[in-house]
mmCIF file of C-alpha atoms in Angstrom:
data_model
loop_
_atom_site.group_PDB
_atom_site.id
_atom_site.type_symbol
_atom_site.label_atom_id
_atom_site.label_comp_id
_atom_site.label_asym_id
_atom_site.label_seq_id
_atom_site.Cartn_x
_atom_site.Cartn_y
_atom_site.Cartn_z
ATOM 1 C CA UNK Z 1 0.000 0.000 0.000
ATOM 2 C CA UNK Z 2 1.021 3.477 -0.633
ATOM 3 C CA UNK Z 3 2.351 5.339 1.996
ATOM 4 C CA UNK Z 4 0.948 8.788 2.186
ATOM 5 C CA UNK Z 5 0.732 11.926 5.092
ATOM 6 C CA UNK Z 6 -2.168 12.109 7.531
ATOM 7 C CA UNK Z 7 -3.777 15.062 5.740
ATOM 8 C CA UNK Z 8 -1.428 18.029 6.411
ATOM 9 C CA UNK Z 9 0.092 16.166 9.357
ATOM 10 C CA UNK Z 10 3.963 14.834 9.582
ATOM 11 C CA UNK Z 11 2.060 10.655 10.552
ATOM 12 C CA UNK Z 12 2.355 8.668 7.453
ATOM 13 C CA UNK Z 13 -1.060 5.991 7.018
ATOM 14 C CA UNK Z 14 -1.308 3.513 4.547
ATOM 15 C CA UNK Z 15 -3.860 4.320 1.215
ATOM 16 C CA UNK Z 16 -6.294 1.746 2.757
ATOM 17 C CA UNK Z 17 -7.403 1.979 6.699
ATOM 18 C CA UNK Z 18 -9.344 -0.769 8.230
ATOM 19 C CA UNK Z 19 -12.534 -0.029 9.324
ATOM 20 C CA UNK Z 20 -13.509 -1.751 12.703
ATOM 21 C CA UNK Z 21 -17.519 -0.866 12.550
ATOM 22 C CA UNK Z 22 -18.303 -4.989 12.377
ATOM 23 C CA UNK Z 23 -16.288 -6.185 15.208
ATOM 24 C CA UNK Z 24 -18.045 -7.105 17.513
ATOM 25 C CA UNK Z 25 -21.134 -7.018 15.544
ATOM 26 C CA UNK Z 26 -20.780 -8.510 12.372
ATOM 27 C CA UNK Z 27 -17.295 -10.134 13.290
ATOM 28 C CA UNK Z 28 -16.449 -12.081 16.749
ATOM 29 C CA UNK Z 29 -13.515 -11.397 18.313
ATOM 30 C CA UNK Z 30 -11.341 -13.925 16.782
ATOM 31 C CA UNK Z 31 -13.123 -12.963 13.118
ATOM 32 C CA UNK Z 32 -11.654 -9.429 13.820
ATOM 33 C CA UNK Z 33 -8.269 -10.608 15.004
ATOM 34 C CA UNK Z 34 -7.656 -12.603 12.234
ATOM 35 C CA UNK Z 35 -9.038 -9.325 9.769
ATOM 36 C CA UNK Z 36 -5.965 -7.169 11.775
ATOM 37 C CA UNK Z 37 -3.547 -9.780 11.141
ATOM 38 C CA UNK Z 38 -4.420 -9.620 7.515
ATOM 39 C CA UNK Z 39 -4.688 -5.834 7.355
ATOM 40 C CA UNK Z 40 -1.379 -5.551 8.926
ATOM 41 C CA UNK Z 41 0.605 -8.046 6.994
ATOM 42 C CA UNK Z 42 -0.523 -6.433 4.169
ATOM 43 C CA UNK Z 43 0.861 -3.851 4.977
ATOM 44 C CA UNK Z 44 -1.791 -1.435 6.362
ATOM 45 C CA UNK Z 45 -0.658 0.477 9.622
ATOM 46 C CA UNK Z 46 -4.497 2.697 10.083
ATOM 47 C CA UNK Z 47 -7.131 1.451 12.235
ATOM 48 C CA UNK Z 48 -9.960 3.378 12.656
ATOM 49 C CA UNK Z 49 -12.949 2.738 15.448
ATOM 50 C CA UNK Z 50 -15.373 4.462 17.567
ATOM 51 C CA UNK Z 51 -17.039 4.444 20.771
ATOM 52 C CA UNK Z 52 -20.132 3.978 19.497
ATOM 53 C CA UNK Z 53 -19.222 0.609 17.331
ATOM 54 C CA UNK Z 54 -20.961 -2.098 18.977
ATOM 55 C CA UNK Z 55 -21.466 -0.001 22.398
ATOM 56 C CA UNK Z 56 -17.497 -0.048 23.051
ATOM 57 C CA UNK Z 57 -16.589 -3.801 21.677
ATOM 58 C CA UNK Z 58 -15.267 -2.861 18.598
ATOM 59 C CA UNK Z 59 -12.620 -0.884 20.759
ATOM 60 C CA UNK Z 60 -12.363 -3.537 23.697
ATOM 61 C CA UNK Z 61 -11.207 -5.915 20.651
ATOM 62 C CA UNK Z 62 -8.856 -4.053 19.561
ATOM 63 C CA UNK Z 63 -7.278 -3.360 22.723
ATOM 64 C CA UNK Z 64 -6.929 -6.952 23.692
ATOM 65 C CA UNK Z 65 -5.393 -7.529 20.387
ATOM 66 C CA UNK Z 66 -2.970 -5.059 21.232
ATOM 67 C CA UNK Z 67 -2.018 -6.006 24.527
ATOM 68 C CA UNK Z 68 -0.965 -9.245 23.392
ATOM 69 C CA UNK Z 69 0.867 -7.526 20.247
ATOM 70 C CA UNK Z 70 3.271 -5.130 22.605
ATOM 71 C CA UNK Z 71 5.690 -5.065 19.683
ATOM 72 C CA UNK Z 72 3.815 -3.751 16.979
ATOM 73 C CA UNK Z 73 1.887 -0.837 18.864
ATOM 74 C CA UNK Z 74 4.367 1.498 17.870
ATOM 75 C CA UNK Z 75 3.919 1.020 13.696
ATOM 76 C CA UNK Z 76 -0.216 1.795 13.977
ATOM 77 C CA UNK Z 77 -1.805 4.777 13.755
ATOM 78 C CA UNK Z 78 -4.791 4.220 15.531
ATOM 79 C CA UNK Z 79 -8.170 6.912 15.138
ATOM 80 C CA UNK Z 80 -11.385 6.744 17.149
ATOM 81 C CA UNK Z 81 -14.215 9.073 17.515
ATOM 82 C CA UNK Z 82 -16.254 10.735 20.037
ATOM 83 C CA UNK Z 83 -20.231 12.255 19.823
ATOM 84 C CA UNK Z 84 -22.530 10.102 20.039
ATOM 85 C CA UNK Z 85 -24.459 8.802 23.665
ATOM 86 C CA UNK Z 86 -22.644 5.615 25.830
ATOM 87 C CA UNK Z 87 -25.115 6.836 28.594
ATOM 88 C CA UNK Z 88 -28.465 8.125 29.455
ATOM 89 C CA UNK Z 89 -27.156 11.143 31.049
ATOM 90 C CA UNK Z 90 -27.426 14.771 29.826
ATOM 91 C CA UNK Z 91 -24.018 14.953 29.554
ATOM 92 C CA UNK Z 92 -23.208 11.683 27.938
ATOM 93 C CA UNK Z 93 -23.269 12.974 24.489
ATOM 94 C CA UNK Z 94 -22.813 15.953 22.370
ATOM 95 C CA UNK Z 95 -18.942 18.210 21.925
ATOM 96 C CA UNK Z 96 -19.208 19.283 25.224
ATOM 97 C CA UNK Z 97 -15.813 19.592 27.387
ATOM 98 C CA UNK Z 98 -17.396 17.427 29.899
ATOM 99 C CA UNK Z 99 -18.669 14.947 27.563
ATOM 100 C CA UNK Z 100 -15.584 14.814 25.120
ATOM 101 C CA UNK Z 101 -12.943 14.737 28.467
ATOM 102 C CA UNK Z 102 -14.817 11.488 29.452
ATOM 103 C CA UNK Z 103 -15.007 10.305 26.027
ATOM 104 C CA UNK Z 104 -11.587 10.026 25.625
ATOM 105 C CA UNK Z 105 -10.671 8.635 28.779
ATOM 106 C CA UNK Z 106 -13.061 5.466 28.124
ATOM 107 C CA UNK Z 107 -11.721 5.123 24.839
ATOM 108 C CA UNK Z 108 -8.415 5.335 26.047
ATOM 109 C CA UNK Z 109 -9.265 2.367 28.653
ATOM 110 C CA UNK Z 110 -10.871 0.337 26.328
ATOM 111 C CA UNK Z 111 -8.182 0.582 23.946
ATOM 112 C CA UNK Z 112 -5.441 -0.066 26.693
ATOM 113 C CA UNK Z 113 -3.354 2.462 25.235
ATOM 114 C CA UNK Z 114 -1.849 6.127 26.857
ATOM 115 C CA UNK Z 115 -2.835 8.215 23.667
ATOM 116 C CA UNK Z 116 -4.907 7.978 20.489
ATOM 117 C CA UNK Z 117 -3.340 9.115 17.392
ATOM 118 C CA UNK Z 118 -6.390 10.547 15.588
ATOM 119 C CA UNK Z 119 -9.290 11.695 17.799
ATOM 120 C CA UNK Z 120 -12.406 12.563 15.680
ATOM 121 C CA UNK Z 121 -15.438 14.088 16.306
ATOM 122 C CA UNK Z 122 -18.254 12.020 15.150
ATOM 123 C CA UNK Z 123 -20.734 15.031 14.209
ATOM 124 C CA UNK Z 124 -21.356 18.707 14.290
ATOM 125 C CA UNK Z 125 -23.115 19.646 17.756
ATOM 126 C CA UNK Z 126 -24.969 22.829 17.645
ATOM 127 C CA UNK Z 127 -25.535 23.235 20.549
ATOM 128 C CA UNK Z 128 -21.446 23.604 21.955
ATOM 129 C CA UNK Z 129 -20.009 26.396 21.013
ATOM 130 C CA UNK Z 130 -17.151 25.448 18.564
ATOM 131 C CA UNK Z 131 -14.515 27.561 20.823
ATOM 132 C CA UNK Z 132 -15.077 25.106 23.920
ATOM 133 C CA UNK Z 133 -14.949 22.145 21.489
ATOM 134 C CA UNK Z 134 -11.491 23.383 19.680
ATOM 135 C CA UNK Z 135 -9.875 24.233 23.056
ATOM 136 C CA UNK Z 136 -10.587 21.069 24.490
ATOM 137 C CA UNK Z 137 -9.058 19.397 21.484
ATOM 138 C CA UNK Z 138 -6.270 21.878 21.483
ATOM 139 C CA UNK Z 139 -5.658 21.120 25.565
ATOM 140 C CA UNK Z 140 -5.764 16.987 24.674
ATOM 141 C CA UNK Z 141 -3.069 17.828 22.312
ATOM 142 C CA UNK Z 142 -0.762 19.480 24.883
ATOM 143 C CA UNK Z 143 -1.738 16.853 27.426
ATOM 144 C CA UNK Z 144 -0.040 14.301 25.099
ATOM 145 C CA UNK Z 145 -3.909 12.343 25.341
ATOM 146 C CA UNK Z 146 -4.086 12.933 21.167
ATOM 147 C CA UNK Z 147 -1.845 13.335 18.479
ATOM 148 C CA UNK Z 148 -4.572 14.881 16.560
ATOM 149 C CA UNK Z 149 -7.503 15.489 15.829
ATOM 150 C CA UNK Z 150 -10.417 15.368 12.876
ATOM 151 C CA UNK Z 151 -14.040 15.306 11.737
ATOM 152 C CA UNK Z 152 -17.225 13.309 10.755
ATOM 153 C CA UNK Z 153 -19.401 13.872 8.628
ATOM 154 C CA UNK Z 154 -18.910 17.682 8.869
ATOM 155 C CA UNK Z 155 -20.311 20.467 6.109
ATOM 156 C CA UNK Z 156 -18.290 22.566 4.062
ATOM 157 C CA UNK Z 157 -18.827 25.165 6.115
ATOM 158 C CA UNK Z 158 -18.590 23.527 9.276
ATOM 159 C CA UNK Z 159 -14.954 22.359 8.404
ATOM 160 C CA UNK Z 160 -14.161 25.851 7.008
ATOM 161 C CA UNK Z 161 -15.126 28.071 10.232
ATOM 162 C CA UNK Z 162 -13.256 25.450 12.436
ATOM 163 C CA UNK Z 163 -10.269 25.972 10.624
ATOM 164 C CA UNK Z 164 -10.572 29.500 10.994
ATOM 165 C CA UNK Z 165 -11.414 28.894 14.671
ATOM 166 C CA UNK Z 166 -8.197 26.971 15.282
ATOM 167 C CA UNK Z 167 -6.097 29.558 13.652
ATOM 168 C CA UNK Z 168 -7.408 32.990 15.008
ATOM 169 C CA UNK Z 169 -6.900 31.578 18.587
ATOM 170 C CA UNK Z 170 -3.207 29.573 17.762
ATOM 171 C CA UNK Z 171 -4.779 26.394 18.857
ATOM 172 C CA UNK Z 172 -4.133 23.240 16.953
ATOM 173 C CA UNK Z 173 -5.928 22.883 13.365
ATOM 174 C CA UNK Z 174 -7.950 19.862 12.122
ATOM 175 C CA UNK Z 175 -5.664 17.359 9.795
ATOM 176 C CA UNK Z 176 -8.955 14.940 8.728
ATOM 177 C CA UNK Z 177 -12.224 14.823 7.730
ATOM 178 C CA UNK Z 178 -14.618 11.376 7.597
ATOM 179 C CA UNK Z 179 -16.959 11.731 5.055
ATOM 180 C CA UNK Z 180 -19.198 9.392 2.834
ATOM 181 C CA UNK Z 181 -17.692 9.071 -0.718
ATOM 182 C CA UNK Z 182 -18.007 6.557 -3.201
ATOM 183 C CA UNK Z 183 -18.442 6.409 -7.069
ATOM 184 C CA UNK Z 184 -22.106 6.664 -6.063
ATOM 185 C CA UNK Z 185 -22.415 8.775 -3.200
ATOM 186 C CA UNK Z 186 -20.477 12.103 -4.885
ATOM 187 C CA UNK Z 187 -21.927 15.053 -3.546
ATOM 188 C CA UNK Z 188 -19.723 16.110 -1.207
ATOM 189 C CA UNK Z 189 -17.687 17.508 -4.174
ATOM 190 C CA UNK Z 190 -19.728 20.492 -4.637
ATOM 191 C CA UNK Z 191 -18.227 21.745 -1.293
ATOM 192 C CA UNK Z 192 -16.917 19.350 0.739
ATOM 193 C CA UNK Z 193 -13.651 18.443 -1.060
ATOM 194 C CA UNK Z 194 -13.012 22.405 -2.077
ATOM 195 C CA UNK Z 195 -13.409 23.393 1.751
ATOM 196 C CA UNK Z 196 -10.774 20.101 2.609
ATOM 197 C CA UNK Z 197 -8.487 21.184 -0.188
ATOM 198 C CA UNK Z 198 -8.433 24.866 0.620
ATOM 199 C CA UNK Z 199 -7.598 24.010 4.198
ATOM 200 C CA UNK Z 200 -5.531 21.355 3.607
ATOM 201 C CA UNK Z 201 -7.212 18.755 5.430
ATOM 202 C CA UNK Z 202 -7.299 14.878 4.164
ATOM 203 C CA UNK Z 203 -10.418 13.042 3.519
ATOM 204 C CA UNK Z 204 -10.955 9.913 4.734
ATOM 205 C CA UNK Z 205 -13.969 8.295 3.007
ATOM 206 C CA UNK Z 206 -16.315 5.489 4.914
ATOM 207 C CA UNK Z 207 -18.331 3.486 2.788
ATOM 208 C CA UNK Z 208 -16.614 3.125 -0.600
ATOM 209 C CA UNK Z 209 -18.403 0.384 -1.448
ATOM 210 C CA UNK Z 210 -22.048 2.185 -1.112
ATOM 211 C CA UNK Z 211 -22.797 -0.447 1.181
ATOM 212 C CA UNK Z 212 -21.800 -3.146 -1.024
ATOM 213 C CA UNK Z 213 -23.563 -1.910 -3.849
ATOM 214 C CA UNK Z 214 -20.168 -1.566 -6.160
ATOM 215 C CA UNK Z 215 -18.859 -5.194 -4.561
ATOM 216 C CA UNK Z 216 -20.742 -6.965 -7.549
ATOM 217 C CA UNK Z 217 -23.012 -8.458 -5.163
ATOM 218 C CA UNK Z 218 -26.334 -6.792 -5.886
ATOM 219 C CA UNK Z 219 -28.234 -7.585 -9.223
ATOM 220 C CA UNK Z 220 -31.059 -5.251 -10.692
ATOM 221 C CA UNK Z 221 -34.613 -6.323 -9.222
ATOM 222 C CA UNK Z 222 -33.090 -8.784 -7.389
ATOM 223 C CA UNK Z 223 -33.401 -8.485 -3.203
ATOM 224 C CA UNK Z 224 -30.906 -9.050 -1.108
ATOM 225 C CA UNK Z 225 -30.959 -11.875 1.125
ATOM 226 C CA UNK Z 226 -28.882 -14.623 2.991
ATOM 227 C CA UNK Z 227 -25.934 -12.218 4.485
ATOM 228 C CA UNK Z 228 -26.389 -9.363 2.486
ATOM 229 C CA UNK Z 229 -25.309 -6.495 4.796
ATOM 230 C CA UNK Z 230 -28.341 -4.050 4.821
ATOM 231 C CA UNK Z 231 -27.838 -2.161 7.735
ATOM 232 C CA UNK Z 232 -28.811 -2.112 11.678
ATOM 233 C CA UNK Z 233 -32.317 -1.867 10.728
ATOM 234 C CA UNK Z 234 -33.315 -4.416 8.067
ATOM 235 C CA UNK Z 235 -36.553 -2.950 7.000
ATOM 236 C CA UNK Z 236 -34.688 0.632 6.402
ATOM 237 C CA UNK Z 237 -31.884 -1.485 4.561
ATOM 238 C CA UNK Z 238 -34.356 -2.597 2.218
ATOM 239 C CA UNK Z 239 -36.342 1.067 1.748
ATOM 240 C CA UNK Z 240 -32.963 2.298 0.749
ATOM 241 C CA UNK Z 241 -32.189 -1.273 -1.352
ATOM 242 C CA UNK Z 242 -35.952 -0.229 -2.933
ATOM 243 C CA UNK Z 243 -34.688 3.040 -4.206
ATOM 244 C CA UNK Z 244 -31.382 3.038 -5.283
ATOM 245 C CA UNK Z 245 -32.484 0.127 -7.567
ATOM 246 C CA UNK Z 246 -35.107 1.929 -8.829
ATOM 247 C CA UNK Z 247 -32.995 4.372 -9.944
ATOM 248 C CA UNK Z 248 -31.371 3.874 -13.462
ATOM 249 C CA UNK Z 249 -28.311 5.790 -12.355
ATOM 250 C CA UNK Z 250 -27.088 3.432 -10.000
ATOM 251 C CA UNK Z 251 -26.605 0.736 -12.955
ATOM 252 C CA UNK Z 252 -25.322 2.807 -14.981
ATOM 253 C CA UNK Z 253 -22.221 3.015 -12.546
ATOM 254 C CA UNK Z 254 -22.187 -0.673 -11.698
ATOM 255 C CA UNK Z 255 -22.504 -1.347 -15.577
ATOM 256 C CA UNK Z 256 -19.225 1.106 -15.961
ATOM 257 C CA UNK Z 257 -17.586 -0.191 -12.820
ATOM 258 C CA UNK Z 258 -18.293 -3.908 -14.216
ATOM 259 C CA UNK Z 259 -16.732 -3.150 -18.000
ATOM 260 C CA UNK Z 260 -13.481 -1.478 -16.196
ATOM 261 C CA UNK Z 261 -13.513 -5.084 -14.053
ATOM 262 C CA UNK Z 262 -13.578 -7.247 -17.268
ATOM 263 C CA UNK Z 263 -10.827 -5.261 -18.800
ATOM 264 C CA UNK Z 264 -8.727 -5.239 -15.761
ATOM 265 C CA UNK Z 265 -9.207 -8.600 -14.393
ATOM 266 C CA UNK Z 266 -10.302 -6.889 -11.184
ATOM 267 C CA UNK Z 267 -13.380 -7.390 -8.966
ATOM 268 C CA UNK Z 268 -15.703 -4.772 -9.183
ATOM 269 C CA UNK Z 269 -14.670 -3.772 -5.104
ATOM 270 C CA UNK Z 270 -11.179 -3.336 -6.221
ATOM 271 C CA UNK Z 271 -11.837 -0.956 -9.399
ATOM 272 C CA UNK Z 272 -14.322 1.349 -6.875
ATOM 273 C CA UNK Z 273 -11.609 1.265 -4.515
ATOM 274 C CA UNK Z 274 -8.981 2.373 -6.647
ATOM 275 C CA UNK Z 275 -10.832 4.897 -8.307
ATOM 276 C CA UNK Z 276 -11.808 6.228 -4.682
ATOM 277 C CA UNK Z 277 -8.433 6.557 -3.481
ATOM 278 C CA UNK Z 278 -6.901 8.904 -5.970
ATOM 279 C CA UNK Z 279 -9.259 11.314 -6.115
ATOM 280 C CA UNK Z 280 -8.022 14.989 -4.993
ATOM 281 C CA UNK Z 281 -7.703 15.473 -1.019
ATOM 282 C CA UNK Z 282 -8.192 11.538 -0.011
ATOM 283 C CA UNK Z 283 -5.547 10.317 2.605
ATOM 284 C CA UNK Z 284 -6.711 7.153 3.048
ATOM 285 C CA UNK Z 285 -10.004 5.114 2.117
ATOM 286 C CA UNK Z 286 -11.484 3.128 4.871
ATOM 287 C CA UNK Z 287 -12.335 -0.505 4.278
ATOM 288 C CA UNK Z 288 -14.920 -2.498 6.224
ATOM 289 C CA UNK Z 289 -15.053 -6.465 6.117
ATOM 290 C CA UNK Z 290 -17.383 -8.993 8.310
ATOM 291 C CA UNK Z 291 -14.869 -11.947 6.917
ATOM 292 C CA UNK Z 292 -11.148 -12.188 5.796
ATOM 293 C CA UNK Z 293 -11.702 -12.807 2.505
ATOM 294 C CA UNK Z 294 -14.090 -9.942 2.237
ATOM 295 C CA UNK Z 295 -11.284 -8.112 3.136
ATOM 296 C CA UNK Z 296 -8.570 -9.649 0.998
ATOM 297 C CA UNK Z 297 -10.700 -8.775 -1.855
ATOM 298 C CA UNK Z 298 -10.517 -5.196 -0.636
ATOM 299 C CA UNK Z 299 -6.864 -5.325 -0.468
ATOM 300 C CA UNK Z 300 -6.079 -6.037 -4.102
ATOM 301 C CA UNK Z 301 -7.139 -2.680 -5.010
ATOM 302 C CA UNK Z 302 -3.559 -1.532 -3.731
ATOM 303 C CA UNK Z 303 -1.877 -2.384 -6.603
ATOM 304 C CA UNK Z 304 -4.660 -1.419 -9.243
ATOM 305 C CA UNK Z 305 -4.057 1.159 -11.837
ATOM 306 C CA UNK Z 306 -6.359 2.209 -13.870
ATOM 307 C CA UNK Z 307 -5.895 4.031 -17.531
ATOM 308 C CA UNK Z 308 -7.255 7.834 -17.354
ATOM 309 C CA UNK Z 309 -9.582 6.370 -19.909
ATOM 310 C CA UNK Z 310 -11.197 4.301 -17.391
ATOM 311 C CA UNK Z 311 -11.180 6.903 -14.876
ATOM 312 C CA UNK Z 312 -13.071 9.200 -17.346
ATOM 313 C CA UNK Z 313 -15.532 6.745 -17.903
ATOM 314 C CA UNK Z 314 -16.279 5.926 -14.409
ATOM 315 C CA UNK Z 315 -16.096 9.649 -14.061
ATOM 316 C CA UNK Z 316 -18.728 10.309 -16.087
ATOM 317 C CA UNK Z 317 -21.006 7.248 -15.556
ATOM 318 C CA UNK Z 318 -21.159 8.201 -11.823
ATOM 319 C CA UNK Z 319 -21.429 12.133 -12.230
ATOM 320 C CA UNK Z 320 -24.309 13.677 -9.594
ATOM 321 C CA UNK Z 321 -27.245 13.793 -12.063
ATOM 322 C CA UNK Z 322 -29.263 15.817 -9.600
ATOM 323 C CA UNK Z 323 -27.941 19.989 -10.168
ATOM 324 C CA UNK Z 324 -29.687 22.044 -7.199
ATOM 325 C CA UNK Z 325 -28.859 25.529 -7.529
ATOM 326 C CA UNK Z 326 -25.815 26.873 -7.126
ATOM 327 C CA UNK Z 327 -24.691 23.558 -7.943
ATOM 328 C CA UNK Z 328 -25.051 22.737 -11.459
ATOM 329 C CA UNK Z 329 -22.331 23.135 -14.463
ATOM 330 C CA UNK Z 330 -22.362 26.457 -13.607
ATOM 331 C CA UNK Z 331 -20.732 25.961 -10.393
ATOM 332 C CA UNK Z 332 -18.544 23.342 -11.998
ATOM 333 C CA UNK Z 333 -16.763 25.552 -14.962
ATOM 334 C CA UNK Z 334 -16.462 28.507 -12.282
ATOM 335 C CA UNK Z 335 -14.285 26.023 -9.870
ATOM 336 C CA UNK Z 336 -12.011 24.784 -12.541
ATOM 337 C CA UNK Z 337 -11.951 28.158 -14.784
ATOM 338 C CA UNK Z 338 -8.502 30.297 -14.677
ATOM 339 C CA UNK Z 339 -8.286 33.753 -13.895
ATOM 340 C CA UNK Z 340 -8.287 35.864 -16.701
ATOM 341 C CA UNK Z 341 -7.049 39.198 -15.131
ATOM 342 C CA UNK Z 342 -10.492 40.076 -12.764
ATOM 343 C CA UNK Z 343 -13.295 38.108 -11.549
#
């Protein structure tokens, strides 16, 4: 895997992260031990969790594994979040000092480890005032508790005016954002990307696979069933299943995704994957996997390359065919237009 900086950090991640949202869920423990012994010897060195995953288990598991792996603590870069309720009390949730100081000390326990390399903050929270949320960040920092810190699924905006934040009063900036991104799920380039690239920030994208939807394994009017991962919530899995396959769009891209995997010799989870990870501000793409060979699969898009021929044509198969004012061509030929001497 490449080797690339931790958004406009020094760190160094692998192109691929491993995604730990099925352990303990999805995966038993020794299912997700045996999917970070795969991850690492092939190379990854990113692990990224959450609180939340599986009420805590997902970052119990990994803990255990790495108090039996002493040795090879020191080559992973390992990123957990904070937002989202472990409690029923008023304070047990939100970007609060008091909730996000508490936060981090059970995710510190859990993962048996005296810092976190990436702390993240899960989702915006209105109702904290992004100056006690920044400082508290800023103050983990100095404590030596976090290396750094990032975002969830944050807005455009959101990322931009806690950038600005972070600057005007010298505290620590931002180095990631954690957004969903796949050939099928693009609109975060309308302002997403442009707010990461002006600040420098690196995207890390979850779900690259649309929920399995460019893995090959869904077929047009066909239901999922058996395994077929559709969700916490079943019945909402298959309202969303419902929709996307009624929408012509979405076969167009797996029709494009599946010609690039003929010519290739690639699955189709390896071509999405590849595409993903070289597009303009992304760090590192996040992989999820219930099974090893799920994730083996996953892993082959490392060495992919794909012709800018290809790319073009996935480009344009999976363009956002919904434009919403100010976001239509307009918007596009003003981002990528040169100056001409004046506005």
């Amino acid at each position: 895997m490449d080797p690339r900086n931790l958004g406009n950090s020094g760190t160094i991640v692998s192109e691929f992260a491993l995604g730990t949202m099925t352990f303990g869920a999805e995966a038993d423990e020794r299912t997700s031990h045996a999917i970070l012994e795969r991850y690492l010897d092939a190379g990854g060195n990113f692990i990224d969790t959450a609180d939340v995953y599986s009420s805590g288990a997902s970052e119990s598991i990994i803990g255990r594994w790495l108090g039996r792996h002493h040795g090879r603590r020191d080559g992973i870069v390992i990123a957990t979040k904070g937002r989202f309720p472990m409690g029923a009390g008023p304070n047990d949730l939100g970007l609060s000092r008091t909730h996000l100081r508490n936060a981090l000390d059970a995710s510190l326990r859990r993962l048996g480890v005296e810092h976190i390399d990436l702390y993240q903050l899960h989702a915006w929270d209105a109702l904290t005032p992004i100056e006690e949320t920044l400082r508290f960040l800023d103050d983990a920092v100095t404590a030596g508790k976090i290396s750094y810190y990032g975002f969830s699924n944050y807005l455009g905006w959101q990322l931009t005016k806690a950038v600005h934040v972070a600057r005007a009063n010298g505290w620590a900036p931002p180095v990631t954002l954690q957004p969903q991104y796949s050939l099928i799920v693009r609109g975060i380039e309308h302002e997403v990307v442009p707010a990461a690239l002006d600040a420098g920030v690196g995207l890390l994208p979850w779900s690259p696979l649309a929920g399995g939807w460019l893995s090959g394994k869904y077929r047009r009017d066909e239901p999922p069933t058996g395994a077929t991962r559709l969700g916490e919530n079943p019945a909402r899995g298959m309202e969303a299943w419902e929709a996307r396959n009624a929408d012509p769009h979405t076969w167009e891209i797996i029709d494009a995704v599946d010609a690039v995997a003929r010519e290739t010799g690639a699955s189709a989870s390896q071509v999405s994957l590849a595409w993903l990870s070289d597009r303009p501000a992304v760090t590192s793409v996040i992989l999820g996997a219930r099974t090893v060979e799920q994730l083996e699969d996953d892993l082959g898009a490392a060495g992919l390359e794909l012709t800018d021929e290809q790319r073009s044509r996935l480009d344009a198969a999976s363009t956002p065919r919904t434009e919403v004012y100010p976001y239509g061509q307009q918007a596009v030929q003003q981002r990528h237009r040169k100056p001409e001497g004046g506005r």
